[in-house]
Short mmCIF file of C-alpha atoms and ligand atoms in Angstrom, two decimals:
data_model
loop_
_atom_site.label_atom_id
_atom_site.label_comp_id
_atom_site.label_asym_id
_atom_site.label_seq_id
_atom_site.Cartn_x
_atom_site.Cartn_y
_atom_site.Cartn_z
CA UNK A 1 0.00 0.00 0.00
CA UNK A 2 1.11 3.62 -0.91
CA UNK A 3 1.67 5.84 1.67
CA UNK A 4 -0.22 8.99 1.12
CA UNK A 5 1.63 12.70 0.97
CA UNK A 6 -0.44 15.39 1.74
CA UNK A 7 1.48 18.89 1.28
CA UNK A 8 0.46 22.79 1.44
CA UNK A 9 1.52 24.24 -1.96
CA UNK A 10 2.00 28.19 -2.92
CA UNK A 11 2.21 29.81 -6.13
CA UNK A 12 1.80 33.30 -7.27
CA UNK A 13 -0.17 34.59 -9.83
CA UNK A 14 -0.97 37.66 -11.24
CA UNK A 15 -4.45 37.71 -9.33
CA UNK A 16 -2.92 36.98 -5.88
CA UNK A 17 -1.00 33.67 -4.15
CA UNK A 18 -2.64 30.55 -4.42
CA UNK A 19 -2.31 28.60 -1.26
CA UNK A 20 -3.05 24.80 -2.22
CA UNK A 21 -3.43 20.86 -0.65
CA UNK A 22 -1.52 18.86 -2.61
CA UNK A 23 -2.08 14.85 -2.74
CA UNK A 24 -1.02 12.30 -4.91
CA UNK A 25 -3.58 9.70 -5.90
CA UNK A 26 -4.32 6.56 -8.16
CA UNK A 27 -6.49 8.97 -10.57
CA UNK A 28 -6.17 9.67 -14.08
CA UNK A 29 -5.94 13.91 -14.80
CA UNK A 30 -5.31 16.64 -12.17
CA UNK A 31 -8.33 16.99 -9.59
CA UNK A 32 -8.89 20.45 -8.32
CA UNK A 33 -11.78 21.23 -5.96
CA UNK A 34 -12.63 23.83 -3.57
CA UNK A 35 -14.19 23.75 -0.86
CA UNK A 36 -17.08 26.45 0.98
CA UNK A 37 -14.29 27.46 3.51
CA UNK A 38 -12.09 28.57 0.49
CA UNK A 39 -9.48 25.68 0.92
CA UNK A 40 -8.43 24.67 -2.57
CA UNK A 41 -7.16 20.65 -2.81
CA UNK A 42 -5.33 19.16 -5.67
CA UNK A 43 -4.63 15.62 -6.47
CA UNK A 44 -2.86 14.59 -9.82
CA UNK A 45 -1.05 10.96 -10.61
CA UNK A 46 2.26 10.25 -10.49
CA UNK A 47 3.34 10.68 -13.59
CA UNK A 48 2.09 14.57 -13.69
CA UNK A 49 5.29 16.31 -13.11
CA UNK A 50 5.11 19.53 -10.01
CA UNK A 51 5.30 22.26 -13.07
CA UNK A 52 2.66 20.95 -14.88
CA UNK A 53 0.73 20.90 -11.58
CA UNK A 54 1.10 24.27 -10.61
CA UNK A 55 0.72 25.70 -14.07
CA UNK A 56 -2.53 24.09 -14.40
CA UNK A 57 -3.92 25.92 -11.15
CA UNK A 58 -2.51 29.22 -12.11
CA UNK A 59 -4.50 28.61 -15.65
CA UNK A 60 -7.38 28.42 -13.25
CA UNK A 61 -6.92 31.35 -11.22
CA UNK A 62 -9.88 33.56 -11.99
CA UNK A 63 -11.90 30.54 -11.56
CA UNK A 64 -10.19 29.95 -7.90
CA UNK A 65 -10.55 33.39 -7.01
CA UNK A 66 -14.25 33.57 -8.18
CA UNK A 67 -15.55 30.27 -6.41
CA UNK A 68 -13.45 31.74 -3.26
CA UNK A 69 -15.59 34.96 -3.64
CA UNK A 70 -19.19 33.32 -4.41
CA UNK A 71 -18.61 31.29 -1.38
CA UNK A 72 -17.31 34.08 1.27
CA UNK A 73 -20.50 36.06 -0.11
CA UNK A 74 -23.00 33.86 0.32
CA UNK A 75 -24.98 33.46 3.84
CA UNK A 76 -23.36 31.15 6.35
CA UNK A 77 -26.06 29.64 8.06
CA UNK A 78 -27.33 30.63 11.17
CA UNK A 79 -26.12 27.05 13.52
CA UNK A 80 -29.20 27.29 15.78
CA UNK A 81 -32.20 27.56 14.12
CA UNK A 82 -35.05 29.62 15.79
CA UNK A 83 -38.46 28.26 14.55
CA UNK A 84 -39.48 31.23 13.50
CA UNK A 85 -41.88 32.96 10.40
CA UNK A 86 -39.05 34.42 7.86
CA UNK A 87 -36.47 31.54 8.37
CA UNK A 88 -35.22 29.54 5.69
CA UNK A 89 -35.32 25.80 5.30
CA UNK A 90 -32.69 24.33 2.33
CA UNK A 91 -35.28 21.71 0.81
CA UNK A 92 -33.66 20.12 -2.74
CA UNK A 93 -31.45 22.59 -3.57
CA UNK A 94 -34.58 25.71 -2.45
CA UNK A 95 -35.02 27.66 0.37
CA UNK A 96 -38.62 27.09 1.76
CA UNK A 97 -39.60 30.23 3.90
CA UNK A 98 -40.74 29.10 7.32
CA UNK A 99 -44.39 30.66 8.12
CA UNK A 100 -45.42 29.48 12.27
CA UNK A 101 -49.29 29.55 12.33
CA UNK A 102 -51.07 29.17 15.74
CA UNK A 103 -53.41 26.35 15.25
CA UNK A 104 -55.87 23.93 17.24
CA UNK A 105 -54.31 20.80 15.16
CA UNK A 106 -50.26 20.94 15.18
CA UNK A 107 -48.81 19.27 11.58
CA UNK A 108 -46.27 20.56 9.35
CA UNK A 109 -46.94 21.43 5.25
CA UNK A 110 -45.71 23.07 2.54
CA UNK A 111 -46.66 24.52 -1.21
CA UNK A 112 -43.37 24.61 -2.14
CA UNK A 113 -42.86 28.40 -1.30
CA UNK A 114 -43.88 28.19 2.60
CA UNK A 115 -42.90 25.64 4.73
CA UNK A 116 -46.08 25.99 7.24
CA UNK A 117 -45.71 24.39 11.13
CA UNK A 118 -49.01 24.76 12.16
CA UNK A 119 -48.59 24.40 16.31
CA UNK A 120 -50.74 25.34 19.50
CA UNK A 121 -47.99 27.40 21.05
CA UNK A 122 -46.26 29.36 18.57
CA UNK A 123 -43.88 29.95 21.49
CA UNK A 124 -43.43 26.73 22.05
CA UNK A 125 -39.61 26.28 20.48
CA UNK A 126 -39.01 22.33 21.12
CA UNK A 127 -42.64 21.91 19.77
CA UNK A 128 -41.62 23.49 16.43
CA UNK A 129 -38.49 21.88 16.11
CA UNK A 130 -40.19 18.30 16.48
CA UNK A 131 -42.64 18.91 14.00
CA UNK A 132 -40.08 20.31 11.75
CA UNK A 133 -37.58 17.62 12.01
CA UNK A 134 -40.75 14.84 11.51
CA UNK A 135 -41.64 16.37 8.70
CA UNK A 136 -38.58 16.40 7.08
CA UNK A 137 -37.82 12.78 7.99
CA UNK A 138 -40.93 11.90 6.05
CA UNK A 139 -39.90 13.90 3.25
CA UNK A 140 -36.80 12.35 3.18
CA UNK A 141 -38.02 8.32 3.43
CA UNK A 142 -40.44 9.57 0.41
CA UNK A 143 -37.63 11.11 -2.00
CA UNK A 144 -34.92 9.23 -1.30
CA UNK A 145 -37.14 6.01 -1.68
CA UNK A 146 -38.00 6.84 -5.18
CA UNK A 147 -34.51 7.73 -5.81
CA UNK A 148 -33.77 4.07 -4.57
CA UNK A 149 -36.32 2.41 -5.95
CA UNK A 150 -35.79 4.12 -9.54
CA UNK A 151 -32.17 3.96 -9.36
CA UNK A 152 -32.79 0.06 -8.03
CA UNK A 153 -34.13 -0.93 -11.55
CA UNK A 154 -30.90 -0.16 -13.44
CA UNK A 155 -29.39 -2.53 -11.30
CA UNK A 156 -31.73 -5.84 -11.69
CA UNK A 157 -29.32 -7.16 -14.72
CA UNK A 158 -26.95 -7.31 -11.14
CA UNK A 159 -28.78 -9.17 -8.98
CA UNK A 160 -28.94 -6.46 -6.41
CA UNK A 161 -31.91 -6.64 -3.94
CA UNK A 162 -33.79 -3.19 -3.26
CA UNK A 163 -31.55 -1.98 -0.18
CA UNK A 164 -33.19 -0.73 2.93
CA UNK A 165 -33.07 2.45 3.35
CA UNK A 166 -31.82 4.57 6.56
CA UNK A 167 -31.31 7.62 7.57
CA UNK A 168 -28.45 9.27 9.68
CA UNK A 169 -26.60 12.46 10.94
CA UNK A 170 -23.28 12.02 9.19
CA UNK A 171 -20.39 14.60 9.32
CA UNK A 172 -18.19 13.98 6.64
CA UNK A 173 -19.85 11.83 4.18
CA UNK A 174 -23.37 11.80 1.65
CA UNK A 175 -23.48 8.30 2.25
CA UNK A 176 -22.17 4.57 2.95
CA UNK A 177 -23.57 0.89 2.47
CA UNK A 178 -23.31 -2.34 3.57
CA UNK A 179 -23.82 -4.80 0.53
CA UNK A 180 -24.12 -7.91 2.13
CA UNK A 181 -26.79 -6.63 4.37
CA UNK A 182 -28.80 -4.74 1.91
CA UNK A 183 -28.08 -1.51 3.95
CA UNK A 184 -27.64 2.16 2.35
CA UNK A 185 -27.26 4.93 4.71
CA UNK A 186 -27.57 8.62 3.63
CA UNK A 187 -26.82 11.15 5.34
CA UNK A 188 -29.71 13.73 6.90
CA UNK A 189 -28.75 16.57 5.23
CA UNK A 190 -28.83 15.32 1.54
CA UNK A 191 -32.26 16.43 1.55
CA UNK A 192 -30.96 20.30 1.06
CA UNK A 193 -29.60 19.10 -2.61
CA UNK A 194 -31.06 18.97 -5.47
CA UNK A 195 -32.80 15.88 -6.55
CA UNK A 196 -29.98 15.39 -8.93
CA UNK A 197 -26.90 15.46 -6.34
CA UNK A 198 -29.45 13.04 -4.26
CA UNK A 199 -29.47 10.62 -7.79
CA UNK A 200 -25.73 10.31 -7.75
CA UNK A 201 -24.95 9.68 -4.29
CA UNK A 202 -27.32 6.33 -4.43
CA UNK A 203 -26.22 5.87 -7.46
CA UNK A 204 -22.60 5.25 -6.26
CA UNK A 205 -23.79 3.12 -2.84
CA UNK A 206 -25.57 1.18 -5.23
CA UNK A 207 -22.41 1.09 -7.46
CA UNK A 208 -20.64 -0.39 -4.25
CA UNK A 209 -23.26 -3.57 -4.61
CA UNK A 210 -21.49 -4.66 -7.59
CA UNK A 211 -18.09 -3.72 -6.75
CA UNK A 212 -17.26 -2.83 -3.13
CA UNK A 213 -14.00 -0.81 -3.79
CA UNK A 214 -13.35 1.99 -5.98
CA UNK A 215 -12.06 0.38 -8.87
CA UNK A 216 -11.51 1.36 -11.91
CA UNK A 217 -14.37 -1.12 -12.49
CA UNK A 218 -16.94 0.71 -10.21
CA UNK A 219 -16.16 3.99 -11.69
CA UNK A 220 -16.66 2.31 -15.44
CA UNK A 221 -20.16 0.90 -14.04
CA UNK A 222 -21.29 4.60 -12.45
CA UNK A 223 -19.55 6.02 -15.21
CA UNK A 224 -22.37 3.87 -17.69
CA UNK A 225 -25.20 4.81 -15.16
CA UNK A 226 -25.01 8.02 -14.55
CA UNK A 227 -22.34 9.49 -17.28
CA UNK A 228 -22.99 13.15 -15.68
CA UNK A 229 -21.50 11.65 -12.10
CA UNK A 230 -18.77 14.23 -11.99
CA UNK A 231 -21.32 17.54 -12.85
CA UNK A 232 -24.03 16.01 -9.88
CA UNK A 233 -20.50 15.46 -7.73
CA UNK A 234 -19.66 19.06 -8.36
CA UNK A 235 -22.76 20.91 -7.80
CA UNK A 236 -23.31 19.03 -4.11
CA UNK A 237 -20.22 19.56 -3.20
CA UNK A 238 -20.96 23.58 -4.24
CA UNK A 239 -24.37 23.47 -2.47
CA UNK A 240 -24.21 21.81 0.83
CA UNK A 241 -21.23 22.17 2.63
CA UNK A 242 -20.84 19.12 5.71
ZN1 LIG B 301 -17.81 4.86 -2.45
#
């Protein structure tokens, strides 16, 4: 086994120093990504020699600088949520406006606009949070099931049994599996991406039936599923940040 180098890279450019992660990995081209705290990681094979490296991420230096930017200017979110009318809920890649109505009968719904928590005590803040939270595990159980079960009938020709489904707080991953026991977990918070970032995440635990490891022979077979993989990757990775 290869023992992995991580090392902090600078270069200067005519737009400002670039301050980088380097890695070497068993990949084909140069991998740059960056993430919503402005940390920019590269990874590039072996045979891609330092130069080459950094002159590809100085070509990309408006585009570093810009994603930087977009991601300093856009709202961090408020940790503790309040429960409150005005308050945003990420829901598939849209932000449903929270609306507390005092009501005799306490359920949660939405139009796709509002997200309405109808409750007895508007005061009440635990209240509101419970109803919230139910509500979106149902939503989640609903989409991701027909993600599954959608995604599921590509992979018949496999032998792959529908998995069951659960749900988890996760901190640093969308989602794992356990193939021998029909398991795929996904994380909570894939429910603020869009239905499309949801697709490829199950996609790839269901990728993991066939062949467990990242191979080059799981990343053919998602590669023939789900050719856009890499766009879906990219676009999660720019709209939820765990
Ligand atoms: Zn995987």
């Amino acid at each position: 086994m290869k023992a992995i180098s991580t090392e902090i890279r600078t270069i200067d450019t005519s737009s400002g120093t670039i301050r980088y992660t380097f890695e070497r990995k068993e990949i084909k081209n140069i991998n740059l990504r960056i993430r919503h705290d402005g940390q920019v990681f590269v990874s590039a094979p072996d045979s891609v020699s330092q130069t080459t490296i950094d002159a590809f991420v100085a070509g990309r230096k408006d585009y570093i600088f810009h994603t930087i930017a977009d991601f300093q200017q856009q709202d961090v979110p408020c940790s503790e949520m309040q429960y409150v009318s005005g308050e945003n809920v990420t829901f598939l890649g849209k932000n449903l406006r929270i609306k507390v109505e005092k009501d005799s009968r306490e359920y949660v719904s939405s139009d796709g606009i509002y997200v309405f928590i109808h409750v007895k005590r508007p005061d009440y803040y635990n209240r509101k949070k419970n109803l919230l939270n139910s509500w979106l595990d149902e939503q989640r159980r609903a989409v991701f099931g027909e993600i599954m079960q959608d995604a599921h009938n590509r992979f018949t020709a496999y032998h792959v049994a529908l998995p069951e489904l659960r749900l988890r707080n996760m901190t640093s991953r969308w989602g794992s599996c356990q193939p021998k026991q029909g398991i795929i977990t996904l994380n909570k918070r894939l429910i603020e991406a869009p239905k499309s970032c949801i697709e490829y995440v199950v996609f790839h635990e269901l990728c993991h039936f066939v062949h467990p490891n990242h191979s080059k022979q799981f990343y053919t077979l998602l590669q023939v599923m789900l050719p856009d993989w890499r766009e879906r990757k990219t676009l999660l990775e720019r709209c939820v940040a765990i």
